Structures are given as structure tokens and as C-alpha cells.
CSV table of C-alpha atoms in Angstrom, one decimal:
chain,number,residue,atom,x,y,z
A,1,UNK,CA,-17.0,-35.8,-25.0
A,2,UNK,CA,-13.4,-35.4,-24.3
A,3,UNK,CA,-11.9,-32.0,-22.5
A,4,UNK,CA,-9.7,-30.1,-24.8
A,5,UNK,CA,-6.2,-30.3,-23.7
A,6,UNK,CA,-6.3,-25.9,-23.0
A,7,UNK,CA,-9.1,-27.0,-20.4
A,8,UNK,CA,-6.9,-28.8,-18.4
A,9,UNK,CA,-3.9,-26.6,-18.9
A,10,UNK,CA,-6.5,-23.3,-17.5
A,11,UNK,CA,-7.9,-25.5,-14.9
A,12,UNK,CA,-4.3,-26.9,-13.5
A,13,UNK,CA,-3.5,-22.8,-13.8
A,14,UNK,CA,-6.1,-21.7,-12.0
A,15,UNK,CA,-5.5,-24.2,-8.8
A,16,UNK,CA,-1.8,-22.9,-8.6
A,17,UNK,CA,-1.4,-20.0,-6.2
A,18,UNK,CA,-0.3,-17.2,-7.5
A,19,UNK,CA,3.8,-16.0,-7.7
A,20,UNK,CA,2.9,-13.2,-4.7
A,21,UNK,CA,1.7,-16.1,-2.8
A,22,UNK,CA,4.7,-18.5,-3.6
A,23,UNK,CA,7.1,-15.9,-2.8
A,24,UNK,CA,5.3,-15.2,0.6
A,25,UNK,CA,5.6,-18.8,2.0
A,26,UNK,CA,8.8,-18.5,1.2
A,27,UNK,CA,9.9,-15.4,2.8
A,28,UNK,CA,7.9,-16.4,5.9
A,29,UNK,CA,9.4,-19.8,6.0
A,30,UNK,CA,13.0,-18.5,5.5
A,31,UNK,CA,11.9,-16.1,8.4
A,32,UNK,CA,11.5,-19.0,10.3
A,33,UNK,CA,15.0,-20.6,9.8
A,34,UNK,CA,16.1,-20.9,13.7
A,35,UNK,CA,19.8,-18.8,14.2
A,36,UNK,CA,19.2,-16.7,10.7
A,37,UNK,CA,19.5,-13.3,11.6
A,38,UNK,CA,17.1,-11.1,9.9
A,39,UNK,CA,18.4,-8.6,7.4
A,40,UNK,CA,22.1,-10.5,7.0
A,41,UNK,CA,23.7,-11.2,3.9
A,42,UNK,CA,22.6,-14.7,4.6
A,43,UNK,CA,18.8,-13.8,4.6
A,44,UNK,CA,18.5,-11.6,1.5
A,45,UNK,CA,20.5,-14.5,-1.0
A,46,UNK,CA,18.8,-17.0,0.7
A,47,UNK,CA,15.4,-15.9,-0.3
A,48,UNK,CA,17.0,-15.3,-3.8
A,49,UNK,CA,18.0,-18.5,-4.3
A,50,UNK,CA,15.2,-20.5,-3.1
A,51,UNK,CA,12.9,-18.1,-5.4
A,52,UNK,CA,14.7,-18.7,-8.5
A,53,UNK,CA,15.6,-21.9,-7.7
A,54,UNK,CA,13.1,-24.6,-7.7
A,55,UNK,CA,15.2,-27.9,-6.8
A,56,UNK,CA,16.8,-26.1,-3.5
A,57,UNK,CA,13.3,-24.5,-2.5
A,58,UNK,CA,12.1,-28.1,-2.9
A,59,UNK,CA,15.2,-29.3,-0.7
A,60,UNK,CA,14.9,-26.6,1.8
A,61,UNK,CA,11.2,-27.1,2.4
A,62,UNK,CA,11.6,-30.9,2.8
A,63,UNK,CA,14.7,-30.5,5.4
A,64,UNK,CA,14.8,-31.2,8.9
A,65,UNK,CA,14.4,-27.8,11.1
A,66,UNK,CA,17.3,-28.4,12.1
A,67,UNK,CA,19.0,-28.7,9.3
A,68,UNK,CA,18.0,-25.8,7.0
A,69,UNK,CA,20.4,-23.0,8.7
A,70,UNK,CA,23.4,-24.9,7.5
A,71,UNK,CA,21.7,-25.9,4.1
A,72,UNK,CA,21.1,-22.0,3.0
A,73,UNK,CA,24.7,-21.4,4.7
A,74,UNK,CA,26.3,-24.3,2.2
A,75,UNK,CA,24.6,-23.0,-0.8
A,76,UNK,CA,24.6,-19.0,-0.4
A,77,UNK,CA,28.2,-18.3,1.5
A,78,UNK,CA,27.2,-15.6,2.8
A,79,UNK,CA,27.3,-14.2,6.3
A,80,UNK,CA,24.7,-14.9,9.2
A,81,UNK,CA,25.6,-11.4,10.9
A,82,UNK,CA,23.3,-7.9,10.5
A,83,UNK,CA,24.0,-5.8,7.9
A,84,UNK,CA,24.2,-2.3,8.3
A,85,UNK,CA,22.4,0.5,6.1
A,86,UNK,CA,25.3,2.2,5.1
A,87,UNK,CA,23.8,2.7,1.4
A,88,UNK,CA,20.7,4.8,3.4
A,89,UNK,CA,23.0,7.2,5.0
């Protein structure tokens, strides 16, 4: 007896991790980006981009260590320096 075409579509659902998972690689592997300084303008649109977009997290994953601080530097423009919390005071 053939599977019906919803088994495989709940099956092939149920082996993907969930978004909260995704999104977690992601943030720790952005984290990881040697010379990105945590909490710049640089880190906060760079895991914005990679989580909405699927090509350049596909591109970012697959690049060279080395590579993947310029790569999110290209794409996002935005600055590698600290921000401050000027919005908390």
C-alpha cells in the first residue's frame, strides 16, 4: 500500500528542528564569527539577515572561517564597533 503524500509531508516535518532551534545555531554561529564584536551594529543585522535570508545563511555557513567576517561586512554595511545603550538611559 502506498503512503499518502500528507504522510510524508508530517514525517519530513517532524525531522526538521524547530525555528527556536534554527535561530539558535545561528546566533551561536554568528557569535563565533572571529573580529565581530558582540552587540555592534554589525552583529544585530547580521543575525537578521542570515534568519530571513535563506541563500546567505546557506553562504555564510558553507564559508571559510576566515572568510565570514568580511561576508556579513559586504552584505549588512554596518559597523563592527560596540554600540552603546543610549535608548536604556
Amino acid at each position: 500500500m502506498a503512503s499518502s503524500p500528507s504522510a510524508v509531508t508530517d514525517e519530513s516535518y517532524r525531522s526538521q528542528p524547530s525555528i527556536e532551534d534554527q535561530m539558535a545555531v545561528l546566533v551561536k554561529r554568528v557569535g563565533f564569527v572571529r573580529g565581530l564584536v558582540l552587540k555592534s551594529p554589525l552583529y544585530w543585522e547580521s543575525i537578521e539577515l542570515l534568519a530571513k535570508d535563506e541563500v546567505s545563511r546557506g553562504i555564510f555557513y558553507a564559508l571559510p572561517h576566515e572568510c565570514k567576517l568580511h561576508y556579513l561586512q559586504r552584505k549588512t554595511k554596518a559597523l563592527n564597533v560596540e554600540e552603546r545603550a543610549s535608548y536604556l538611559l
